[in-house]
Coordinates of C-alpha atoms in Angstrom, one line a residue:
X1 CA -7.2 13.5 -2.4
X2 CA -4.2 15.2 -0.9
X3 CA -1.7 12.4 -2.0
X4 CA -1.8 13.9 -5.5
X5 CA 0.4 16.6 -4.1
X6 CA 3.2 14.0 -3.9
X7 CA 3.9 14.5 -7.6
X8 CA 4.3 18.3 -7.3
X9 CA 2.2 18.8 -10.4
X10 CA -1.3 18.4 -11.8
X11 CA -2.4 15.6 -14.0
X12 CA -5.3 15.7 -16.5
X13 CA -6.3 12.1 -15.9
X14 CA -5.3 8.9 -14.1
X15 CA -3.9 7.6 -17.3
X16 CA -1.6 10.6 -17.6
X17 CA -0.5 10.0 -14.0
X18 CA 0.1 6.3 -14.5
X19 CA 2.1 6.9 -17.7
X20 CA 4.3 9.4 -15.8
X21 CA 4.8 6.8 -13.0
X22 CA 6.1 4.2 -15.5
X23 CA 8.1 6.4 -17.8
X24 CA 9.9 8.0 -15.0
X25 CA 10.3 5.2 -12.5
X26 CA 13.1 6.9 -10.6
X27 CA 11.2 10.1 -10.3
X28 CA 8.0 8.4 -9.2
X29 CA 9.5 6.2 -6.5
X30 CA 11.7 9.0 -5.2
X31 CA 8.5 11.0 -4.7
X32 CA 6.9 8.1 -2.8
X33 CA 10.0 8.0 -0.5
X34 CA 10.0 11.7 0.0
X35 CA 6.3 12.3 0.4
X36 CA 5.8 9.6 3.0
X37 CA 9.0 10.7 4.8
X38 CA 10.8 7.4 4.7
X39 CA 13.5 7.4 7.4
X40 CA 16.8 6.9 5.8
X41 CA 18.9 8.3 3.0
X42 CA 19.8 7.3 -0.5
X43 CA 22.1 8.3 -3.3
X44 CA 20.1 7.1 -6.3
X45 CA 16.8 5.3 -6.9
X46 CA 17.5 2.6 -9.5
X47 CA 21.0 1.4 -10.3
X48 CA 19.9 -1.0 -13.1
X49 CA 16.4 -1.5 -14.6
X50 CA 17.1 -4.9 -16.0
X51 CA 14.9 -7.8 -14.9
X52 CA 15.6 -9.9 -13.1
X53 CA 18.3 -8.2 -10.9
X54 CA 17.1 -4.6 -10.8
X55 CA 18.9 -2.8 -7.9
X56 CA 16.7 -0.4 -6.0
X57 CA 18.0 2.4 -3.8
X58 CA 21.6 1.1 -3.6
X59 CA 23.3 2.2 -0.4
X60 CA 20.1 3.1 1.4
X61 CA 19.5 1.7 4.9
X62 CA 16.1 1.6 6.6
X63 CA 13.8 -0.6 8.7
X64 CA 10.2 -1.4 7.9
X65 CA 9.1 -1.8 11.5
X66 CA 10.4 1.7 12.4
X67 CA 7.7 3.1 10.1
X68 CA 4.9 0.9 11.6
X69 CA 4.8 2.1 15.2
X70 CA 4.1 5.7 14.7
X71 CA 5.5 8.9 16.2
X72 CA 5.3 9.9 19.9
X73 CA 2.2 11.8 19.1
X74 CA 0.4 8.7 17.9
X75 CA 0.7 6.9 21.3
X76 CA -3.0 7.2 22.2
X77 CA -4.2 6.4 18.7
X78 CA -5.9 3.0 18.4
X79 CA -3.7 0.7 16.4
X80 CA -5.3 -2.8 16.8
X81 CA -8.8 -4.1 17.4
X82 CA -8.8 -7.9 17.6
X83 CA -11.8 -10.1 17.4
X84 CA -11.5 -13.8 18.1
X85 CA -13.7 -16.8 18.6
X86 CA -11.1 -18.2 21.1
X87 CA -11.1 -15.3 23.6
X88 CA -12.5 -11.9 24.3
X89 CA -11.9 -8.8 22.1
X90 CA -8.6 -7.0 22.6
X91 CA -7.3 -3.6 21.6
X92 CA -3.9 -1.9 21.5
X93 CA -3.0 1.7 21.0
X94 CA 0.2 2.6 19.1
X95 CA 1.8 3.2 22.4
X96 CA 0.8 -0.3 23.7
X97 CA 2.0 -1.8 20.4
X98 CA 5.4 -0.1 20.6
X99 CA 5.9 -1.2 24.2
X100 CA 5.1 -4.8 23.4
X101 CA 7.3 -4.8 20.3
X102 CA 10.2 -3.4 22.4
X103 CA 9.7 -6.1 25.0
X104 CA 9.4 -8.9 22.4
X105 CA 12.5 -7.5 20.7
X106 CA 14.4 -7.8 24.0
X107 CA 13.0 -11.3 24.6
X108 CA 14.1 -12.5 21.1
X109 CA 17.6 -11.0 21.7
X110 CA 17.8 -13.1 24.9
X111 CA 17.0 -16.1 22.8
X112 CA 20.0 -15.2 20.5
X113 CA 18.0 -13.8 17.6
X114 CA 19.9 -11.2 15.5
X115 CA 20.2 -9.9 12.0
X116 CA 19.6 -12.5 9.4
X117 CA 18.2 -15.2 11.7
X118 CA 14.9 -16.8 10.7
X119 CA 11.9 -16.7 13.1
X120 CA 8.8 -18.7 12.1
X121 CA 5.3 -18.6 13.5
X122 CA 2.5 -21.2 13.7
X123 CA 0.1 -18.5 14.8
X124 CA -3.4 -17.2 13.9
X125 CA -4.3 -13.6 13.1
X126 CA -3.9 -12.2 16.7
X127 CA -2.0 -9.3 18.2
X128 CA 0.8 -11.5 19.4
X129 CA 1.6 -12.4 15.8
X130 CA 1.8 -8.8 14.8
X131 CA 4.0 -8.0 17.8
X132 CA 6.4 -10.9 17.2
X133 CA 6.6 -10.0 13.5
X134 CA 7.5 -6.3 14.2
X135 CA 10.0 -7.3 16.9
X136 CA 11.6 -9.7 14.5
X137 CA 11.8 -7.0 11.7
X138 CA 13.2 -4.5 14.1
X139 CA 16.2 -6.8 14.7
X140 CA 16.8 -7.4 11.0
X141 CA 15.7 -11.0 11.5
X142 CA 13.6 -12.7 8.8
X143 CA 9.9 -13.7 9.4
X144 CA 7.7 -16.4 8.0
X145 CA 4.3 -17.7 9.1
X146 CA 1.9 -20.5 8.6
X147 CA -1.7 -20.5 9.9
X148 CA -2.5 -23.1 12.5
X149 CA -5.0 -24.8 10.3
X150 CA -2.0 -26.1 8.2
X151 CA -1.0 -29.7 8.9
X152 CA 2.4 -30.5 10.2
X153 CA 3.7 -31.8 6.9
X154 CA 2.7 -28.7 5.1
X155 CA 4.3 -26.5 7.7
X156 CA 7.6 -28.5 7.7
X157 CA 7.7 -28.4 3.9
X158 CA 7.8 -24.6 4.2
X159 CA 9.7 -23.9 7.3
X160 CA 12.5 -26.5 6.9
X161 CA 13.6 -24.7 3.7
X162 CA 14.7 -21.6 5.7
X163 CA 16.2 -23.3 8.8
X164 CA 14.6 -21.2 11.5
X165 CA 16.1 -20.8 14.9
X166 CA 12.9 -19.8 16.8
X167 CA 9.4 -21.1 16.5
X168 CA 6.3 -19.4 17.9
X169 CA 3.2 -21.5 18.2
X170 CA -0.3 -21.9 19.7
X171 CA -1.5 -25.2 21.0
X172 CA -5.0 -24.8 19.5
X173 CA -7.9 -22.5 18.8
X174 CA -11.7 -22.2 18.5
X175 CA -13.2 -22.3 15.0
X176 CA -16.9 -21.4 15.3
X177 CA -18.4 -23.9 17.7
X178 CA -15.4 -26.4 17.3
X179 CA -12.4 -26.7 19.6
X180 CA -9.3 -27.5 17.5
X181 CA -6.3 -29.0 19.5
X182 CA -3.0 -28.6 17.6
X183 CA -0.7 -30.0 20.2
X184 CA 0.1 -33.0 18.0
X185 CA 0.9 -30.8 15.1
X186 CA 3.1 -28.5 17.1
X187 CA 5.1 -31.6 18.4
X188 CA 5.5 -32.9 14.8
X189 CA 6.6 -29.5 13.6
X190 CA 9.2 -29.3 16.3
X191 CA 10.5 -32.7 15.3
X192 CA 10.7 -31.7 11.7
X193 CA 12.7 -28.5 12.3
X194 CA 16.0 -29.6 13.8
X195 CA 17.4 -26.0 13.4
X196 CA 15.0 -24.6 16.0
X197 CA 16.7 -23.8 19.2
X198 CA 13.9 -22.2 21.1
X199 CA 10.1 -22.6 21.0
X200 CA 7.8 -19.8 22.3
X201 CA 4.3 -20.8 23.2
X202 CA 1.5 -18.3 22.9
X203 CA -1.3 -19.1 25.4
X204 CA -4.6 -18.9 23.5
X205 CA -7.9 -19.6 25.2
X206 CA -7.6 -23.0 26.9
X207 CA -4.5 -23.9 24.8
X208 CA -0.9 -23.7 25.6
X209 CA 2.4 -25.2 24.4
X210 CA 4.4 -27.6 26.6
X211 CA 8.2 -27.3 27.1
X212 CA 8.4 -23.8 25.7
X213 CA 9.1 -20.3 26.7
X214 CA 5.7 -18.8 27.2
X215 CA 4.8 -15.5 25.6
X216 CA 4.4 -13.6 28.9
X217 CA 7.9 -14.7 29.9
X218 CA 9.3 -13.5 26.5
X219 CA 7.8 -10.0 27.2
X220 CA 8.7 -10.0 30.9
X221 CA 12.0 -8.0 30.7
X222 CA 12.6 -4.4 30.3
X223 CA 11.6 -3.0 26.9
X224 CA 14.5 -2.3 24.5
X225 CA 13.2 -0.1 21.7
X226 CA 15.3 0.1 18.7
X227 CA 15.5 -0.6 14.9
X228 CA 18.4 -2.1 13.1
X229 CA 18.8 -0.2 9.9
X230 CA 19.4 -2.6 7.0
X231 CA 20.0 -2.4 3.3
X232 CA 16.9 -1.7 1.1
X233 CA 16.9 -5.3 -0.2
X234 CA 17.6 -7.0 3.2
X235 CA 15.0 -9.8 3.7
X236 CA 11.9 -8.8 5.7
X237 CA 9.8 -11.9 5.3
X238 CA 9.4 -15.0 3.3
X239 CA 6.1 -15.9 1.7
X240 CA 5.3 -19.3 0.3
X241 CA 3.5 -20.4 -2.9
X242 CA 0.6 -22.7 -2.5
X243 CA 2.7 -25.9 -2.8
X244 CA -0.1 -27.8 -4.5
X245 CA 2.1 -29.4 -7.1
X246 CA 5.5 -29.7 -5.3
X247 CA 7.6 -28.1 -2.6
X248 CA 6.3 -24.6 -2.0
X249 CA 8.5 -21.8 -3.4
X250 CA 10.0 -19.7 -0.6
X251 CA 9.7 -16.2 -1.9
X252 CA 11.9 -13.6 -0.2
X253 CA 10.7 -10.0 0.1
X254 CA 12.8 -7.0 1.3
X255 CA 12.3 -4.2 3.8
X256 CA 12.5 -1.4 1.4
X257 CA 10.4 -2.8 -1.4
X258 CA 7.6 -3.8 0.8
X259 CA 7.7 -0.5 2.7
X260 CA 7.4 1.7 -0.5
X261 CA 4.9 -0.6 -2.2
X262 CA 2.6 -0.8 0.7
X263 CA 2.7 2.9 1.4
X264 CA 1.8 3.5 -2.3
X265 CA -0.9 0.7 -2.3
X266 CA -2.6 1.9 0.9
X267 CA -2.5 5.6 0.2
X268 CA -3.0 5.8 -3.6
X269 CA -5.1 2.7 -4.3
X270 CA -6.9 1.6 -1.1
X271 CA -7.4 5.3 0.0
X272 CA -6.3 4.4 3.5
X273 CA -6.2 7.5 5.7
X274 CA -5.0 8.2 9.3
X275 CA -7.8 7.1 11.7
X276 CA -9.4 4.7 9.2
X277 CA -10.3 1.2 10.3
X278 CA -9.5 -1.8 8.1
X279 CA -11.1 -5.2 8.2
X280 CA -9.9 -7.9 5.9
X281 CA -10.5 -11.5 7.0
X282 CA -7.3 -13.4 6.3
X283 CA -5.0 -15.9 7.8
X284 CA -1.4 -15.3 8.6
X285 CA -0.4 -17.6 5.6
X286 CA -2.0 -15.3 3.0
X287 CA -0.3 -12.2 1.6
X288 CA -3.4 -10.2 2.5
X289 CA -2.3 -10.4 6.1
X290 CA 0.9 -8.6 5.2
X291 CA -1.1 -5.9 3.4
X292 CA -3.6 -5.7 6.2
X293 CA -1.0 -5.0 8.9
X294 CA 0.7 -2.5 6.7
X295 CA -2.3 -0.3 7.2
X296 CA -0.4 0.8 10.3
X297 CA 2.0 2.7 8.0
X298 CA -0.9 5.1 7.4
X299 CA -1.8 5.3 11.1
X300 CA -5.0 3.4 10.5
X301 CA -6.6 0.9 12.9
X302 CA -6.3 -2.7 11.8
X303 CA -9.1 -5.1 12.8
X304 CA -7.7 -8.6 13.3
X305 CA -10.1 -11.5 13.1
X306 CA -9.6 -15.2 13.9
X307 CA -12.1 -18.0 13.6
X308 CA -14.8 -19.1 11.2
X309 CA -15.7 -16.1 9.1
X310 CA -19.2 -17.5 8.5
X311 CA -20.1 -18.3 12.1
X312 CA -22.7 -18.1 13.4
X313 CA -24.0 -17.0 10.0
X314 CA -22.9 -15.4 6.7
X315 CA -23.8 -11.9 7.9
X316 CA -21.3 -11.8 10.8
X317 CA -18.6 -10.0 8.8
X318 CA -21.0 -7.2 7.9
X319 CA -22.1 -6.9 11.5
X320 CA -18.5 -6.7 12.6
X321 CA -17.8 -4.0 9.9
X322 CA -20.7 -2.0 11.2
X323 CA -19.8 -2.4 14.9
X324 CA -16.1 -1.6 14.4
X325 CA -17.0 1.4 12.2
X326 CA -14.8 0.0 9.4
X327 CA -13.9 2.3 6.5
X328 CA -12.1 -0.3 4.3
X329 CA -13.7 -3.8 4.3
X330 CA -11.8 -6.4 2.3
X331 CA -13.3 -9.7 1.2
X332 CA -13.5 -12.2 -1.6
X333 CA -15.9 -12.6 -4.6
X334 CA -17.0 -16.0 -3.3
X335 CA -18.1 -14.4 0.0
X336 CA -20.0 -11.7 -1.8
X337 CA -21.6 -14.3 -4.1
X338 CA -22.6 -16.4 -1.1
X339 CA -24.2 -13.3 0.5
X340 CA -26.1 -12.6 -2.7
X341 CA -27.3 -16.2 -3.0
X342 CA -28.5 -16.2 0.6
X343 CA -30.3 -12.9 0.4
X344 CA -28.1 -11.2 2.9
X345 CA -28.6 -7.5 3.5
X346 CA -25.3 -5.9 4.6
X347 CA -27.2 -3.3 6.6
X348 CA -26.2 0.2 7.5
X349 CA -22.4 0.8 7.2
X350 CA -22.1 4.6 7.6
X351 CA -18.3 4.5 8.0
X352 CA -17.6 2.3 5.0
X353 CA -15.8 4.1 2.1
X354 CA -14.0 1.2 0.2
X355 CA -15.0 -2.4 -0.5
X356 CA -11.8 -4.2 -1.4
X357 CA -12.2 -7.4 -3.4
X358 CA -9.5 -9.9 -4.3
X359 CA -8.7 -13.6 -4.7
X360 CA -10.5 -14.2 -8.0
X361 CA -12.4 -12.2 -10.6
X362 CA -15.6 -10.4 -9.4
X363 CA -18.6 -11.6 -11.5
X364 CA -20.7 -8.8 -12.9
X365 CA -23.8 -10.1 -11.1
X366 CA -22.1 -9.9 -7.8
X367 CA -20.8 -6.4 -8.6
X368 CA -24.4 -5.5 -9.3
X369 CA -25.5 -6.9 -5.9
X370 CA -22.8 -5.0 -4.1
X371 CA -23.7 -1.7 -5.8
X372 CA -27.4 -2.2 -5.0
X373 CA -26.8 -3.0 -1.3
X374 CA -24.1 -0.5 -0.5
X375 CA -24.1 3.3 -0.4
X376 CA -23.3 5.2 -3.5
X377 CA -20.4 6.6 -1.5
X378 CA -18.7 3.2 -1.2
X379 CA -16.0 2.6 -3.9
X380 CA -15.7 -1.0 -5.0
X381 CA -12.0 -1.8 -5.6
X382 CA -11.4 -5.1 -7.3
X383 CA -7.7 -6.0 -7.3
X384 CA -5.4 -8.6 -8.8
X385 CA -1.8 -9.3 -7.8
X386 CA -0.1 -12.0 -5.9
X387 CA 2.2 -13.4 -3.3
X388 CA 5.0 -12.9 -5.8
X389 CA 4.9 -9.2 -5.4
X390 CA 2.9 -9.0 -2.1
X391 CA 0.6 -6.4 -3.6
X392 CA -1.6 -5.6 -6.6
X393 CA -0.7 -5.2 -10.3
X394 CA -4.1 -4.0 -11.3
X395 CA -6.6 -2.3 -9.0
X396 CA -9.0 0.5 -8.5
X397 CA -8.1 4.0 -7.2
X398 CA -9.9 7.0 -5.8
X399 CA -10.0 8.9 -9.1
X400 CA -11.7 6.4 -11.4
X401 CA -15.1 4.7 -11.0
X402 CA -15.3 0.9 -10.6
X403 CA -16.0 -1.0 -13.8
X404 CA -18.5 -3.9 -13.8
X405 CA -16.8 -7.1 -14.6
X406 CA -13.4 -5.4 -15.0
X407 CA -10.3 -4.4 -13.1
X408 CA -10.1 -0.6 -13.3
X409 CA -6.6 0.2 -14.2
X410 CA -2.9 -0.6 -13.8
X411 CA -1.4 0.3 -10.4
X412 CA 0.9 3.3 -10.2
X413 CA 4.5 2.4 -10.9
X414 CA 3.5 -0.9 -12.5
X415 CA 4.1 -1.1 -16.3
X416 CA 1.5 -3.9 -16.8
X417 CA 0.1 -5.0 -20.1
X418 CA -1.0 -8.0 -22.2
X419 CA 1.3 -9.8 -24.6
X420 CA 0.7 -12.3 -27.4
X421 CA 2.9 -15.3 -27.8
X422 CA 5.4 -13.3 -29.9
X423 CA 5.8 -10.7 -27.1
X424 CA 3.7 -7.9 -28.8
X425 CA 1.2 -5.8 -26.8
X426 CA -2.4 -6.8 -27.6
X427 CA -5.6 -4.8 -27.0
X428 CA -9.1 -6.3 -27.0
X429 CA -7.9 -9.9 -27.2
X430 CA -6.7 -12.5 -24.7
X431 CA -3.0 -12.3 -23.8
X432 CA -0.5 -13.0 -21.1
X433 CA -0.4 -10.6 -18.2
X434 CA 3.1 -9.1 -18.1
X435 CA 5.1 -6.4 -16.3
X436 CA 7.7 -4.7 -18.6
X437 CA 9.7 -2.8 -15.9
X438 CA 10.8 -3.6 -12.4
X439 CA 8.9 -3.0 -9.2
X440 CA 10.6 -2.5 -5.8
X441 CA 8.5 -5.3 -4.3
X442 CA 9.4 -7.9 -6.8
X443 CA 11.1 -10.8 -4.9
X444 CA 14.7 -10.6 -3.9
X445 CA 14.8 -14.2 -5.0
X446 CA 13.9 -17.7 -3.8
X447 CA 15.5 -19.5 -0.9
X448 CA 18.1 -22.1 -1.9
X449 CA 18.2 -21.0 -5.5
X450 CA 21.8 -20.5 -6.6
X451 CA 22.1 -18.4 -9.7
X452 CA 18.3 -17.6 -9.5
X453 CA 17.6 -20.5 -11.8
X454 CA 14.1 -21.3 -10.4
X455 CA 13.3 -17.6 -10.0
X456 CA 14.1 -16.9 -13.7
X457 CA 12.2 -20.0 -14.8
X458 CA 9.1 -18.9 -12.8
X459 CA 8.7 -15.4 -14.3
X460 CA 11.2 -14.8 -17.1
X461 CA 11.3 -17.9 -19.2
X462 CA 8.7 -16.9 -21.8
X463 CA 9.7 -13.2 -22.4
X464 CA 13.3 -12.5 -21.6
X465 CA 13.6 -9.4 -19.4
X466 CA 9.8 -9.2 -18.9
X467 CA 7.9 -10.5 -15.9
X468 CA 5.2 -13.1 -16.9
X469 CA 2.7 -13.2 -14.1
X470 CA 0.8 -16.3 -15.3
X471 CA -2.7 -14.9 -15.9
X472 CA -4.7 -14.6 -19.1
X473 CA -6.1 -11.1 -19.5
X474 CA -7.9 -8.9 -22.0
X475 CA -6.8 -5.3 -21.9
X476 CA -9.2 -2.6 -23.2
X477 CA -8.2 0.5 -25.1
X478 CA -8.8 2.4 -21.8
X479 CA -6.3 0.0 -20.0
X480 CA -8.9 -1.7 -17.9
X481 CA -8.5 -5.5 -17.6
X482 CA -10.5 -8.7 -17.6
X483 CA -8.8 -11.7 -16.1
X484 CA -9.8 -15.0 -17.8
X485 CA -7.9 -17.4 -15.5
X486 CA -4.4 -18.9 -15.0
X487 CA -2.4 -19.3 -18.2
X488 CA -1.0 -22.6 -16.9
X489 CA -4.6 -23.9 -16.7
X490 CA -5.8 -22.6 -20.1
X491 CA -8.4 -24.4 -22.1
X492 CA -7.5 -24.7 -25.7
X493 CA -10.7 -25.6 -27.7
X494 CA -10.1 -26.0 -31.4
X495 CA -7.1 -23.7 -31.3
X496 CA -9.0 -21.0 -29.3
X497 CA -7.9 -20.2 -25.8
X498 CA -10.7 -20.1 -23.3
X499 CA -10.3 -18.6 -19.8
X500 CA -11.8 -20.6 -16.9
X501 CA -13.1 -17.5 -15.0
X502 CA -15.8 -16.8 -17.6
X503 CA -17.0 -20.4 -17.3
X504 CA -17.4 -20.0 -13.5
X505 CA -19.2 -16.7 -13.8
X506 CA -21.9 -18.3 -15.9
X507 CA -22.2 -21.7 -14.3
X508 CA -22.1 -20.6 -10.7
X509 CA -24.9 -18.0 -11.4
X510 CA -27.3 -20.8 -12.2
X511 CA -29.8 -22.0 -9.5
X512 CA -28.6 -25.0 -7.5
X513 CA -24.9 -24.8 -8.6
X514 CA -22.7 -24.0 -5.6
X515 CA -19.2 -24.4 -7.2
X516 CA -17.6 -25.7 -10.4
X517 CA -14.3 -26.6 -12.1
X518 CA -13.6 -27.0 -15.7
X519 CA -10.6 -28.7 -17.5
X520 CA -9.7 -29.5 -21.0
X521 CA -8.0 -32.8 -21.8
X522 CA -6.0 -32.7 -25.1
X523 CA -6.2 -35.5 -27.6
X524 CA -2.6 -36.9 -28.1
X525 CA -3.6 -37.7 -31.7
X526 CA -4.4 -34.1 -32.4
X527 CA -8.1 -34.2 -32.1
X528 CA -10.3 -31.6 -30.5
X529 CA -9.9 -33.1 -27.0
X530 CA -12.6 -33.2 -24.3
X531 CA -13.9 -30.3 -22.2
X532 CA -15.0 -31.5 -18.8
X533 CA -17.1 -29.6 -16.3
X534 CA -17.5 -30.6 -12.7
X535 CA -20.2 -29.1 -10.5
X536 CA -20.9 -29.1 -6.7
X537 CA -24.7 -28.9 -6.3
X538 CA -26.8 -27.4 -3.5
X539 CA -28.5 -29.8 -1.1
X540 CA -31.5 -31.5 -2.7
X541 CA -30.4 -30.8 -6.3
X542 CA -29.7 -33.8 -8.6
X543 CA -27.6 -33.5 -11.8
X544 CA -30.3 -34.8 -14.2
X545 CA -30.7 -34.2 -17.9
X546 CA -32.7 -31.0 -17.3
X547 CA -29.9 -29.5 -15.1
X548 CA -27.2 -30.5 -17.6
X549 CA -29.2 -28.9 -20.5
X550 CA -29.7 -25.7 -18.5
X551 CA -25.9 -25.5 -18.0
X552 CA -25.1 -26.2 -21.6
X553 CA -27.7 -23.7 -22.8
X554 CA -26.4 -21.0 -20.5
X555 CA -22.8 -21.5 -21.7
X556 CA -23.9 -21.5 -25.3
X557 CA -26.0 -18.4 -25.0
X558 CA -23.8 -16.3 -22.8
X559 CA -20.4 -17.4 -24.0
X560 CA -20.2 -19.4 -27.2
X561 CA -20.7 -22.9 -28.6
X562 CA -17.0 -23.6 -28.0
X563 CA -17.7 -23.3 -24.3
X564 CA -20.3 -26.1 -24.1
X565 CA -18.6 -29.0 -22.3
X566 CA -18.5 -32.5 -23.6
X567 CA -19.3 -34.0 -20.2
X568 CA -20.8 -32.6 -17.0
X569 CA -20.4 -34.5 -13.7
X570 CA -21.4 -33.8 -10.2
X571 CA -18.8 -34.0 -7.4
X572 CA -19.3 -33.5 -3.6
X573 CA -17.0 -30.5 -3.5
X574 CA -14.4 -28.6 -5.5
X575 CA -10.9 -28.9 -4.0
X576 CA -9.1 -25.7 -3.3
X577 CA -5.8 -24.4 -2.0
X578 CA -5.8 -23.1 1.6
X579 CA -6.1 -19.6 0.2
X580 CA -9.2 -20.6 -1.8
X581 CA -7.9 -21.1 -5.4
X582 CA -9.4 -23.9 -7.4
X583 CA -7.0 -26.8 -8.2
X584 CA -7.4 -26.6 -12.0
X585 CA -4.0 -27.8 -13.1
X586 CA -3.6 -30.6 -10.5
X587 CA -7.1 -32.0 -11.3
X588 CA -6.2 -32.0 -15.0
X589 CA -3.1 -34.0 -14.2
X590 CA -5.0 -36.5 -12.1
X591 CA -7.6 -36.9 -14.9
X592 CA -4.6 -37.6 -17.3
X593 CA -3.5 -40.5 -15.1
X594 CA -1.2 -39.0 -12.5
X595 CA -1.6 -40.3 -8.9
X596 CA -3.1 -37.6 -6.6
X597 CA -0.1 -37.7 -4.2
X598 CA 2.2 -37.0 -7.1
X599 CA 0.6 -33.7 -7.9
X600 CA -1.1 -32.6 -4.7
X601 CA 0.2 -32.2 -1.2
X602 CA -2.7 -33.2 1.1
X603 CA -1.8 -30.6 3.7
X604 CA -1.6 -27.8 1.1
X605 CA -5.3 -28.0 0.2
X606 CA -8.7 -27.8 2.0
X607 CA -10.9 -30.9 1.6
X608 CA -8.3 -33.4 0.3
X609 CA -11.0 -36.1 0.4
X610 CA -12.8 -34.3 -2.5
X611 CA -9.9 -35.4 -4.7
X612 CA -11.4 -38.9 -4.7
X613 CA -14.3 -38.0 -6.9
X614 CA -11.8 -37.2 -9.7
X615 CA -10.0 -40.5 -9.5
X616 CA -13.1 -42.8 -9.9

């Protein structure tokens, strides 16, 4: 692909290209800046490579939003196609988007918003959210968002940390066949945020917000296009950790780091091209929303979706991908697994070029299903990264084939590897996923963290000067990776570390098993401890001795005798965070005697009632 020209030289392999990108960090990121014609100047690329505290592009000034709205020649190009279960489909050209951003910018200025102010949104994945975000960024103000399915307590736990001056909100939405009124939640959020001076209500279907400046009024004045150039590390937005075990971490990301990282990720890993169409079902609270909207940097059309992604049936996402002529379709392993189990045929997808998969490891059987049902021309790109860097550390790319059960390769500019407990690189065995050199999109820091004490403890407490990401991985000699699970939820069985992901890949493949969760409870007296497996069963299936034996035998045959649980119990559902991650560590703490409210914030998870099955 033409982006290889950015390097000004030929490379014999992707590995050679990757090694250049991490041995010459300054040269690589300078080429990214120059090739994508970032607007702004710089004197040098990296002032200090030490982590934490690396200083990227000192003295440079730029604005992320300025790069999102296109050139005058892009005015008629389609920028946004929005599908919603609350109202009719909408579309915006780049010209429409630029006009609305300029009007929203002027409206926010009338409300007193300026450089450094915090603007927060309780909004779904709709065009107004995108417009407000870009208007905020154009002023040098700082953005944060929560999806409207979040409860008031969860929202206040996040937003109160950053003392916002403006709140944008919807009063409700439609989710499948259900009408969801959020007026009470909006009122409680307003009460919990005394710093808010103005509330902007976004009319949405039948819902509105009382005692607020309405969105049409905010946009009613003359447009005032403009972009406040800010330092490279000036805050662009704040993302929040899941908050399942305490107050969510407020993670600050900067204009320059996100701009360069997302240009690289879209062009060189997701293969996003001008005129492409991107569909990735996400809420505004997940980092994938940030990556989705950055598709505009490549002059692609982003397809926004809001509502129940499985309504009226599982196949609705595939139909939308076909109807919208989507070239990049992003989804989760759990959605693909559900389609496989239900016998869904994705159908004809002539425009599809890339299937992006993230959120958890992609089981081999699901990979097989996808390759069987999609065209040979579709590249399956399984990725792993996180909110912490708002991108991927390991992913596919257009030059290497996808690997069954594995993540293809390190991302460009990311010096990622696996370490043992002594800090030595390990190949072919389980180790900690680490990054040995800085990335521009690593956080500026956490909110209210003097001296970066919590920031250092989160990533740099195990290996000084090296980023520990918190995943167990096995790196092959070819530098492909298998993720075994979170290292803070590791199962230690007789001194051998077992990753949770491999359990789930086996158990959830069995007939009648819809979901599962495994924990290991250590013996305080030094014994072997107990390995506990919880399963959520399909309707009509009972957990009898035959099913238990089938599970044990599958784990023994496909993994090892060490993987056979001491006890298997059925539960109504497996509790997850609002972004779909299983609550492995909190459930372990509950089973060890902690009260649920001590380790889990009810508003931070979906299906809090399911916790009760683990306290009986």
